[in-house]
């Protein structure tokens, strides 16, 4: 499918007058349409809730939009729990799905009344000690089936090599131990493949988890209040990929539900999801300006952003489509490496990419950066975080996070007069 930016060149230039590039821009209309589609796809399940994976886009303005659809928050850390609380979420609309979890994260989650999803059997005793033996009424546990996860089109991922979750034996033991400690309602969670661009992933996963939960209910006599399909629903980063159809995915999960859970007397189980990428990925872009061109053994365009703003290409060789704003329909008859300014040769947003001729000053729209984009930012080379802007439904842009300034960068250094002066100078 052709990838079109959700903003025009003249709109982006107008925004850039008051918000210098680079910046992240999120498309409120697109986010809302997609939230509505997700809600509708699972509306057959009365208890359904999407717990937006906060780590994908941890910005309060984005979290607030999710709340308009009744969604909750899947948090991976203490500060993400704090963000959820900051937008008014608490209780069972907050999920802590973490691993190698620090004690303070558990304590904060318990205080919030959040649902705790245990990554390992040993955490039952860890939590027992922390909470003085008083467990929440509802607890979730994370399953890892080991081996490889296959679907009709082959091997999708390799759970046997992943650090997450428990074996089946441990999972059942975990439920037994929790039951002994007074837990009344249970959840089952697994995340077996990432960025799946197929409508089969959730239904396949659901089939496996539903059968497992039915067996646990039968053997242990425990009540499941929910099954959490977690994240992993992907997006088409490449134009030739076919996007997922969330309505078909919801329908596929419903079929499994009726085939497996309903006959097992589990027709009251709620379905939870923890999507991040699917909720935000396509509806956020990194907008950066071409500031240099360089001709050596290859052709380079240097931008004012870098991998510290968007790390996925450098980290995973991830493909992000790029549109030169205003040249949407121009012939892609040039081949460029699009680079950032880090002293790292992997700081390239694109390698050997066919694009129209780029002039200095052109704005580049780096697609599909709305999830795991800004949030993976870092400060290497002393690079500062850029701003995040929300393109509202009335087409005005609202700054939802200002850019870092040098004073922010120096904020954690000691209080000697030198850094004090720097902080004052740049605040
Ligand atoms: C990262 C993560 C998610 C979100 O994954 P996406 O691929 O963005 O959908 C959900 N749950 C857990 C436990 C995660 O670690």
CSV table of C-alpha atoms and ligand atoms in Angstrom, one decimal:
chain,number,residue,atom,x,y,z
A,1,UNK,CA,0.0,0.0,0.0
A,2,UNK,CA,1.3,3.5,-0.8
A,3,UNK,CA,2.4,5.3,2.3
A,4,UNK,CA,1.1,8.8,2.5
A,5,UNK,CA,2.1,11.3,5.2
A,6,UNK,CA,-0.7,12.5,7.5
A,7,UNK,CA,0.5,16.1,7.1
A,8,UNK,CA,1.3,18.3,4.1
A,9,UNK,CA,4.5,20.2,3.5
A,10,UNK,CA,2.8,23.5,4.1
A,11,UNK,CA,1.3,22.3,7.3
A,12,UNK,CA,4.6,21.0,8.5
A,13,UNK,CA,6.4,24.2,7.5
A,14,UNK,CA,3.9,26.2,9.4
A,15,UNK,CA,4.4,24.0,12.5
A,16,UNK,CA,8.2,24.3,12.1
A,17,UNK,CA,8.0,28.1,12.4
A,18,UNK,CA,7.2,27.8,16.1
A,19,UNK,CA,8.6,24.3,16.8
A,20,UNK,CA,12.0,23.9,15.3
A,21,UNK,CA,12.8,20.5,13.7
A,22,UNK,CA,13.3,17.7,14.6
A,23,UNK,CA,10.1,16.9,16.3
A,24,UNK,CA,7.7,14.0,16.7
A,25,UNK,CA,4.2,14.6,15.3
A,26,UNK,CA,1.2,12.4,16.3
A,27,UNK,CA,-2.0,12.3,14.3
A,28,UNK,CA,-4.9,12.5,16.8
A,29,UNK,CA,-7.6,11.7,14.1
A,30,UNK,CA,-5.7,8.5,13.1
A,31,UNK,CA,-5.2,7.4,16.7
A,32,UNK,CA,-8.9,7.9,17.5
A,33,UNK,CA,-10.1,6.0,14.4
A,34,UNK,CA,-7.9,3.1,15.3
A,35,UNK,CA,-8.9,3.0,19.0
A,36,UNK,CA,-12.5,2.9,17.8
A,37,UNK,CA,-11.7,0.0,15.4
A,38,UNK,CA,-10.0,-1.9,18.2
A,39,UNK,CA,-12.9,-1.4,20.6
A,40,UNK,CA,-15.3,-2.5,18.0
A,41,UNK,CA,-13.3,-5.6,17.0
A,42,UNK,CA,-13.6,-7.0,20.6
A,43,UNK,CA,-17.0,-5.6,21.5
A,44,UNK,CA,-18.4,-9.2,21.4
A,45,UNK,CA,-16.5,-9.7,24.7
A,46,UNK,CA,-18.2,-7.7,27.5
A,47,UNK,CA,-15.1,-7.6,29.7
A,48,UNK,CA,-12.7,-6.7,26.9
A,49,UNK,CA,-10.0,-4.1,27.7
A,50,UNK,CA,-7.0,-2.9,25.8
A,51,UNK,CA,-4.2,-2.0,28.2
A,52,UNK,CA,-2.1,0.4,26.1
A,53,UNK,CA,1.6,-0.5,26.4
A,54,UNK,CA,2.9,2.7,28.0
A,55,UNK,CA,6.5,2.0,26.9
A,56,UNK,CA,5.5,2.5,23.3
A,57,UNK,CA,4.6,6.1,23.7
A,58,UNK,CA,4.8,7.3,27.4
A,59,UNK,CA,3.2,10.7,26.9
A,60,UNK,CA,0.3,11.7,29.1
A,61,UNK,CA,-1.6,13.4,26.2
A,62,UNK,CA,-1.5,10.1,24.3
A,63,UNK,CA,-2.5,8.1,27.4
A,64,UNK,CA,-5.5,10.5,27.9
A,65,UNK,CA,-6.8,9.7,24.4
A,66,UNK,CA,-6.7,6.0,25.3
A,67,UNK,CA,-8.8,6.6,28.3
A,68,UNK,CA,-11.6,8.1,26.1
A,69,UNK,CA,-12.1,4.5,24.8
A,70,UNK,CA,-12.1,2.9,28.2
A,71,UNK,CA,-8.6,1.5,27.8
A,72,UNK,CA,-6.2,0.9,30.6
A,73,UNK,CA,-2.4,0.9,30.8
A,74,UNK,CA,0.2,-1.9,30.7
A,75,UNK,CA,3.2,-0.6,32.6
A,76,UNK,CA,6.7,-2.1,32.6
A,77,UNK,CA,8.3,0.0,35.4
A,78,UNK,CA,7.8,2.3,38.4
A,79,UNK,CA,7.8,5.5,36.3
A,80,UNK,CA,5.3,4.1,33.9
A,81,UNK,CA,3.0,3.2,36.8
A,82,UNK,CA,3.5,6.8,37.9
A,83,UNK,CA,2.5,8.1,34.5
A,84,UNK,CA,-0.7,5.9,34.6
A,85,UNK,CA,-1.5,7.4,38.0
A,86,UNK,CA,-0.7,10.9,36.7
A,87,UNK,CA,-3.6,10.6,34.1
A,88,UNK,CA,-5.9,9.3,36.8
A,89,UNK,CA,-5.7,5.6,36.3
A,90,UNK,CA,-5.7,3.1,39.2
A,91,UNK,CA,-7.0,-0.3,40.2
A,92,UNK,CA,-7.6,-2.9,37.6
A,93,UNK,CA,-7.2,-0.5,34.7
A,94,UNK,CA,-3.5,-0.7,35.4
A,95,UNK,CA,-1.4,-3.8,34.6
A,96,UNK,CA,2.2,-4.3,35.7
A,97,UNK,CA,3.7,-6.7,33.1
A,98,UNK,CA,7.4,-6.5,33.9
A,99,UNK,CA,10.3,-8.8,34.3
A,100,UNK,CA,13.3,-8.9,36.6
A,101,UNK,CA,11.0,-6.6,38.6
A,102,UNK,CA,12.4,-4.4,41.3
A,103,UNK,CA,10.8,-4.5,44.7
A,104,UNK,CA,9.8,-0.8,44.6
A,105,UNK,CA,7.8,-1.4,41.3
A,106,UNK,CA,5.8,-4.2,43.0
A,107,UNK,CA,5.1,-2.1,46.0
A,108,UNK,CA,3.9,0.9,44.0
A,109,UNK,CA,1.7,-1.4,41.8
A,110,UNK,CA,0.2,-3.0,44.9
A,111,UNK,CA,-0.5,0.5,46.3
A,112,UNK,CA,-2.2,1.5,43.1
A,113,UNK,CA,-4.3,-1.7,43.2
A,114,UNK,CA,-2.9,-2.6,39.8
A,115,UNK,CA,-3.0,-6.1,38.4
A,116,UNK,CA,0.4,-7.7,38.9
A,117,UNK,CA,1.5,-10.1,36.1
A,118,UNK,CA,4.2,-12.4,37.5
A,119,UNK,CA,7.0,-13.2,35.1
A,120,UNK,CA,8.5,-16.0,37.2
A,121,UNK,CA,7.6,-18.6,39.8
A,122,UNK,CA,10.2,-17.3,42.2
A,123,UNK,CA,8.4,-14.0,42.3
A,124,UNK,CA,5.6,-15.5,44.4
A,125,UNK,CA,7.9,-15.8,47.4
A,126,UNK,CA,9.5,-12.4,46.6
A,127,UNK,CA,6.1,-10.7,46.6
A,128,UNK,CA,5.0,-12.7,49.6
A,129,UNK,CA,7.8,-11.2,51.6
A,130,UNK,CA,7.2,-7.7,50.2
A,131,UNK,CA,3.5,-7.6,50.8
A,132,UNK,CA,3.7,-9.4,54.2
A,133,UNK,CA,1.7,-12.3,52.9
A,134,UNK,CA,-1.3,-10.2,51.8
A,135,UNK,CA,-1.8,-10.7,48.1
A,136,UNK,CA,-4.3,-8.9,45.8
A,137,UNK,CA,-7.4,-10.8,45.0
A,138,UNK,CA,-6.6,-11.0,41.3
A,139,UNK,CA,-3.2,-12.0,40.0
A,140,UNK,CA,-1.8,-12.8,36.5
A,141,UNK,CA,1.0,-15.1,35.4
A,142,UNK,CA,3.1,-15.1,32.3
A,143,UNK,CA,3.5,-18.3,30.2
A,144,UNK,CA,6.4,-19.3,28.0
A,145,UNK,CA,5.8,-22.5,26.0
A,146,UNK,CA,9.5,-22.8,24.9
A,147,UNK,CA,10.5,-24.1,21.5
A,148,UNK,CA,9.5,-22.1,18.5
A,149,UNK,CA,6.2,-20.4,17.8
A,150,UNK,CA,4.8,-21.5,14.4
A,151,UNK,CA,1.8,-20.5,12.4
A,152,UNK,CA,0.6,-21.6,9.0
A,153,UNK,CA,3.3,-19.5,7.3
A,154,UNK,CA,6.2,-20.9,9.3
A,155,UNK,CA,8.3,-20.1,12.4
A,156,UNK,CA,7.3,-16.7,13.8
A,157,UNK,CA,9.5,-16.4,16.8
A,158,UNK,CA,11.6,-18.3,19.3
A,159,UNK,CA,10.1,-18.4,22.9
A,160,UNK,CA,12.6,-21.0,23.9
A,161,UNK,CA,15.3,-18.4,23.7
A,162,UNK,CA,13.4,-15.6,25.4
A,163,UNK,CA,13.8,-14.6,29.0
A,164,UNK,CA,10.1,-14.1,29.7
A,165,UNK,CA,7.5,-16.2,31.4
A,166,UNK,CA,7.4,-19.6,33.0
A,167,UNK,CA,7.2,-23.2,31.9
A,168,UNK,CA,3.9,-24.9,32.0
A,169,UNK,CA,4.8,-26.8,35.1
A,170,UNK,CA,6.0,-23.6,36.9
A,171,UNK,CA,2.8,-21.8,35.7
A,172,UNK,CA,0.6,-24.4,37.3
A,173,UNK,CA,2.7,-24.4,40.4
A,174,UNK,CA,2.5,-20.6,40.5
A,175,UNK,CA,-1.3,-20.7,40.4
A,176,UNK,CA,-1.3,-23.3,43.1
A,177,UNK,CA,0.9,-21.2,45.4
A,178,UNK,CA,-1.2,-18.1,44.7
A,179,UNK,CA,-4.4,-19.9,45.5
A,180,UNK,CA,-2.9,-21.1,48.8
A,181,UNK,CA,-2.1,-17.5,49.6
A,182,UNK,CA,-5.7,-16.4,49.1
A,183,UNK,CA,-5.8,-15.2,45.5
A,184,UNK,CA,-9.3,-15.7,44.1
A,185,UNK,CA,-9.2,-14.6,40.4
A,186,UNK,CA,-6.5,-15.4,37.9
A,187,UNK,CA,-5.2,-14.2,34.6
A,188,UNK,CA,-3.0,-15.9,32.0
A,189,UNK,CA,-0.6,-13.9,29.8
A,190,UNK,CA,1.8,-14.7,27.0
A,191,UNK,CA,3.7,-12.7,24.4
A,192,UNK,CA,5.1,-15.1,21.8
A,193,UNK,CA,5.9,-13.1,18.7
A,194,UNK,CA,6.6,-9.4,18.0
A,195,UNK,CA,5.4,-7.2,15.2
A,196,UNK,CA,3.3,-9.9,13.5
A,197,UNK,CA,1.9,-8.6,10.2
A,198,UNK,CA,-0.7,-11.4,9.9
A,199,UNK,CA,-4.3,-11.7,11.1
A,200,UNK,CA,-3.5,-15.1,12.4
A,201,UNK,CA,-1.3,-14.3,15.4
A,202,UNK,CA,-3.9,-13.4,18.1
A,203,UNK,CA,-6.3,-16.2,17.1
A,204,UNK,CA,-3.4,-18.8,17.2
A,205,UNK,CA,-2.1,-17.5,20.5
A,206,UNK,CA,-5.7,-17.3,21.9
A,207,UNK,CA,-6.3,-20.9,20.9
A,208,UNK,CA,-3.2,-22.0,22.9
A,209,UNK,CA,-3.9,-19.9,25.9
A,210,UNK,CA,-7.6,-20.8,26.1
A,211,UNK,CA,-6.8,-24.5,26.0
A,212,UNK,CA,-4.2,-24.0,28.7
A,213,UNK,CA,-6.5,-22.0,30.9
A,214,UNK,CA,-9.2,-24.6,30.6
A,215,UNK,CA,-6.8,-27.3,31.7
A,216,UNK,CA,-5.6,-25.2,34.6
A,217,UNK,CA,-9.2,-24.6,35.7
A,218,UNK,CA,-9.9,-28.3,35.5
A,219,UNK,CA,-6.8,-29.4,37.3
A,220,UNK,CA,-6.5,-26.7,39.9
A,221,UNK,CA,-10.1,-25.6,40.4
A,222,UNK,CA,-9.2,-21.9,39.9
A,223,UNK,CA,-11.3,-19.2,38.4
A,224,UNK,CA,-9.9,-17.3,35.4
A,225,UNK,CA,-11.2,-13.7,35.2
A,226,UNK,CA,-9.2,-12.8,32.1
A,227,UNK,CA,-6.8,-14.0,29.4
A,228,UNK,CA,-4.2,-11.4,28.3
A,229,UNK,CA,-3.1,-11.7,24.7
A,230,UNK,CA,-0.4,-9.0,25.4
A,231,UNK,CA,1.2,-7.1,22.5
A,232,UNK,CA,2.8,-8.2,19.2
A,233,UNK,CA,0.2,-7.1,16.7
A,234,UNK,CA,2.3,-5.5,14.1
A,235,UNK,CA,2.2,-2.8,11.4
A,236,UNK,CA,3.3,-2.7,7.8
A,237,UNK,CA,6.6,-0.7,8.0
A,238,UNK,CA,7.2,-1.5,4.3
A,239,UNK,CA,4.8,-0.2,1.6
A,240,UNK,CA,4.5,-3.7,0.1
A,241,UNK,CA,3.2,-5.2,3.3
A,242,UNK,CA,-0.5,-5.8,3.8
A,243,UNK,CA,-1.8,-4.2,7.0
A,244,UNK,CA,-3.5,-6.2,9.7
A,245,UNK,CA,-7.3,-6.1,9.8
A,246,UNK,CA,-8.2,-5.8,13.5
A,247,UNK,CA,-11.9,-6.7,12.8
A,248,UNK,CA,-10.8,-10.0,11.4
A,249,UNK,CA,-8.4,-10.5,14.3
A,250,UNK,CA,-11.1,-9.9,16.8
A,251,UNK,CA,-13.4,-12.3,14.9
A,252,UNK,CA,-10.7,-15.0,14.9
A,253,UNK,CA,-10.3,-14.7,18.7
A,254,UNK,CA,-14.1,-14.9,19.1
A,255,UNK,CA,-14.1,-18.2,17.1
A,256,UNK,CA,-11.5,-19.7,19.4
A,257,UNK,CA,-13.4,-18.4,22.4
A,258,UNK,CA,-16.5,-20.1,21.4
A,259,UNK,CA,-14.8,-23.3,20.4
A,260,UNK,CA,-12.7,-23.7,23.5
A,261,UNK,CA,-13.7,-21.4,26.4
A,262,UNK,CA,-17.5,-21.5,26.2
A,263,UNK,CA,-17.7,-25.4,26.2
A,264,UNK,CA,-15.3,-25.4,29.2
A,265,UNK,CA,-17.7,-23.3,31.2
A,266,UNK,CA,-15.5,-20.2,30.8
A,267,UNK,CA,-17.8,-17.9,28.8
A,268,UNK,CA,-17.4,-15.2,31.4
A,269,UNK,CA,-13.6,-14.7,30.8
A,270,UNK,CA,-12.5,-11.2,29.7
A,271,UNK,CA,-10.1,-10.8,26.9
A,272,UNK,CA,-7.3,-8.3,27.5
A,273,UNK,CA,-4.8,-7.0,25.0
A,274,UNK,CA,-1.6,-4.9,25.6
A,275,UNK,CA,-1.0,-3.5,22.2
A,276,UNK,CA,1.5,-0.7,21.8
A,277,UNK,CA,2.8,-0.7,18.2
A,278,UNK,CA,-0.6,-1.3,16.6
A,279,UNK,CA,-2.2,1.5,18.7
A,280,UNK,CA,0.4,4.3,17.9
A,281,UNK,CA,3.0,3.2,15.4
A,282,UNK,CA,1.5,4.5,12.1
A,283,UNK,CA,0.1,7.6,13.8
A,284,UNK,CA,3.4,9.1,14.7
A,285,UNK,CA,6.2,10.5,12.5
A,286,UNK,CA,9.7,11.9,13.1
A,287,UNK,CA,9.9,15.1,11.1
A,288,UNK,CA,13.4,16.3,10.4
A,289,UNK,CA,15.1,18.7,8.0
A,290,UNK,CA,17.8,17.9,5.5
A,291,UNK,CA,20.7,20.1,6.5
A,292,UNK,CA,23.7,18.7,4.6
A,293,UNK,CA,24.4,16.8,1.5
A,294,UNK,CA,27.6,14.9,1.0
A,295,UNK,CA,29.1,13.2,-2.0
A,296,UNK,CA,31.9,10.7,-1.4
A,297,UNK,CA,31.7,7.0,-2.3
A,298,UNK,CA,28.0,7.2,-1.8
A,299,UNK,CA,25.4,10.0,-1.6
A,300,UNK,CA,24.5,11.2,1.9
A,301,UNK,CA,21.8,13.5,3.1
A,302,UNK,CA,22.5,14.7,6.7
A,303,UNK,CA,19.4,15.5,8.8
A,304,UNK,CA,19.0,17.5,12.0
A,305,UNK,CA,17.7,14.3,13.8
A,306,UNK,CA,19.8,11.2,14.7
A,307,UNK,CA,19.5,7.8,16.2
A,308,UNK,CA,19.2,9.3,19.6
A,309,UNK,CA,15.7,10.5,18.5
A,310,UNK,CA,14.8,7.3,16.6
A,311,UNK,CA,16.9,4.3,17.4
A,312,UNK,CA,15.1,1.4,15.6
A,313,UNK,CA,17.0,1.6,12.3
A,314,UNK,CA,20.4,1.7,14.1
A,315,UNK,CA,19.5,-0.9,16.6
A,316,UNK,CA,17.6,-3.5,14.5
A,317,UNK,CA,18.2,-2.3,11.0
A,318,UNK,CA,14.5,-1.6,11.1
A,319,UNK,CA,12.9,-0.2,7.9
A,320,UNK,CA,11.1,3.2,8.2
A,321,UNK,CA,9.6,4.6,5.1
A,322,UNK,CA,10.6,8.2,4.3
A,323,UNK,CA,8.6,10.7,2.3
A,324,UNK,CA,10.2,14.0,1.2
A,325,UNK,CA,7.4,16.5,2.0
A,326,UNK,CA,6.2,18.3,-1.1
A,327,UNK,CA,7.7,15.7,-3.3
A,328,UNK,CA,5.2,12.9,-2.6
A,329,UNK,CA,4.7,12.3,-6.4
A,330,UNK,CA,8.1,13.1,-7.6
A,331,UNK,CA,10.1,10.3,-9.3
A,332,UNK,CA,12.4,8.4,-6.9
A,333,UNK,CA,15.4,8.6,-9.1
A,334,UNK,CA,18.1,9.2,-6.6
A,335,UNK,CA,19.7,6.7,-4.1
A,336,UNK,CA,20.7,8.1,-0.7
A,337,UNK,CA,21.9,7.1,2.7
A,338,UNK,CA,19.9,9.4,5.1
A,339,UNK,CA,22.0,10.0,8.1
A,340,UNK,CA,22.0,11.5,11.6
A,341,UNK,CA,24.9,13.3,13.3
A,342,UNK,CA,26.0,10.7,15.8
A,343,UNK,CA,29.6,9.5,15.8
A,344,UNK,CA,28.4,6.0,15.0
A,345,UNK,CA,28.3,4.7,11.4
A,346,UNK,CA,25.0,2.9,12.1
A,347,UNK,CA,23.3,6.3,12.5
A,348,UNK,CA,21.4,6.0,9.3
A,349,UNK,CA,17.6,6.3,9.0
A,350,UNK,CA,17.8,4.7,5.5
A,351,UNK,CA,20.5,3.0,3.5
A,352,UNK,CA,20.6,2.9,-0.4
A,353,UNK,CA,17.0,4.3,-0.4
A,354,UNK,CA,15.5,5.4,-3.6
A,355,UNK,CA,14.1,8.9,-3.1
A,356,UNK,CA,13.4,12.0,-5.2
A,357,UNK,CA,16.2,14.5,-5.4
A,358,UNK,CA,16.6,16.1,-1.9
A,359,UNK,CA,17.5,19.7,-1.5
A,360,UNK,CA,18.9,21.2,1.7
A,361,UNK,CA,16.0,22.5,3.7
A,362,UNK,CA,13.6,19.8,2.6
A,363,UNK,CA,11.5,18.3,5.3
A,364,UNK,CA,11.6,14.5,5.6
A,365,UNK,CA,8.6,12.6,7.1
A,366,UNK,CA,9.9,9.4,8.7
A,367,UNK,CA,6.9,7.1,8.9
A,368,UNK,CA,5.6,4.7,11.6
A,369,UNK,CA,7.6,6.2,14.4
A,370,UNK,CA,4.7,6.6,16.8
A,371,UNK,CA,5.5,3.6,18.9
A,372,UNK,CA,8.9,2.6,20.4
A,373,UNK,CA,10.3,5.7,18.7
A,374,UNK,CA,10.6,8.8,21.0
A,375,UNK,CA,10.5,6.5,24.0
A,376,UNK,CA,13.7,4.7,23.0
A,377,UNK,CA,15.5,8.0,22.8
A,378,UNK,CA,18.8,8.5,24.6
A,379,UNK,CA,21.4,11.2,25.1
A,380,UNK,CA,24.5,9.8,23.4
A,381,UNK,CA,26.8,12.4,22.0
A,382,UNK,CA,25.0,14.9,24.3
A,383,UNK,CA,22.1,14.9,21.9
A,384,UNK,CA,18.9,16.2,23.4
A,385,UNK,CA,15.4,14.8,23.2
A,386,UNK,CA,13.2,16.6,20.6
A,387,UNK,CA,9.7,17.8,21.2
A,388,UNK,CA,6.5,15.8,20.8
A,389,UNK,CA,3.6,17.5,19.1
A,390,UNK,CA,0.0,16.4,18.7
A,391,UNK,CA,-1.7,17.2,15.4
A,392,UNK,CA,-5.2,17.8,16.7
A,393,UNK,CA,-8.3,17.0,14.8
A,394,UNK,CA,-8.7,20.7,14.0
A,395,UNK,CA,-5.2,20.5,12.3
A,396,UNK,CA,-3.5,22.7,14.9
A,397,UNK,CA,-0.4,21.3,16.6
A,398,UNK,CA,-0.2,21.2,20.4
A,399,UNK,CA,3.2,20.7,22.1
A,400,UNK,CA,2.7,17.7,24.4
A,401,UNK,CA,6.3,17.5,25.5
A,402,UNK,CA,8.9,20.2,25.0
A,403,UNK,CA,12.3,19.5,23.7
A,404,UNK,CA,15.1,19.0,26.3
A,405,UNK,CA,17.4,21.9,26.8
A,406,UNK,CA,21.0,21.8,28.0
A,407,UNK,CA,19.8,22.6,31.5
A,408,UNK,CA,17.8,19.3,31.5
A,409,UNK,CA,20.9,17.5,30.3
A,410,UNK,CA,23.0,18.9,33.1
A,411,UNK,CA,20.3,18.6,35.8
A,412,UNK,CA,21.6,15.4,37.3
A,413,UNK,CA,25.2,16.6,37.6
A,414,UNK,CA,26.6,17.8,40.9
A,415,UNK,CA,25.7,21.2,42.3
A,416,UNK,CA,29.1,22.9,41.8
A,417,UNK,CA,28.9,26.5,40.7
A,418,UNK,CA,30.0,25.6,37.2
A,419,UNK,CA,27.0,23.4,36.5
A,420,UNK,CA,24.7,25.7,38.4
A,421,UNK,CA,25.7,28.5,36.1
A,422,UNK,CA,25.2,26.3,33.0
A,423,UNK,CA,21.7,25.3,34.2
A,424,UNK,CA,20.8,29.0,34.7
A,425,UNK,CA,22.2,30.0,31.4
A,426,UNK,CA,20.1,27.4,29.5
A,427,UNK,CA,17.0,27.1,31.6
B,1,LIG,C1,6.4,-4.4,24.7
B,1,LIG,C2,5.2,-5.0,25.3
B,1,LIG,C3,3.9,-4.9,24.9
B,1,LIG,C4,3.6,-4.1,23.6
B,1,LIG,O1,4.1,-4.7,22.5
B,1,LIG,P1,3.8,-4.1,21.0
B,1,LIG,O2,4.6,-5.0,20.2
B,1,LIG,O3,4.1,-2.7,21.0
B,1,LIG,O4,2.3,-4.4,20.8
B,1,LIG,C5,2.9,-5.5,25.5
B,1,LIG,N1,3.1,-6.3,26.6
B,1,LIG,C6,4.4,-6.5,27.1
B,1,LIG,C7,4.6,-7.3,28.3
B,1,LIG,C8,5.5,-5.9,26.5
B,1,LIG,O5,6.7,-6.1,27.0
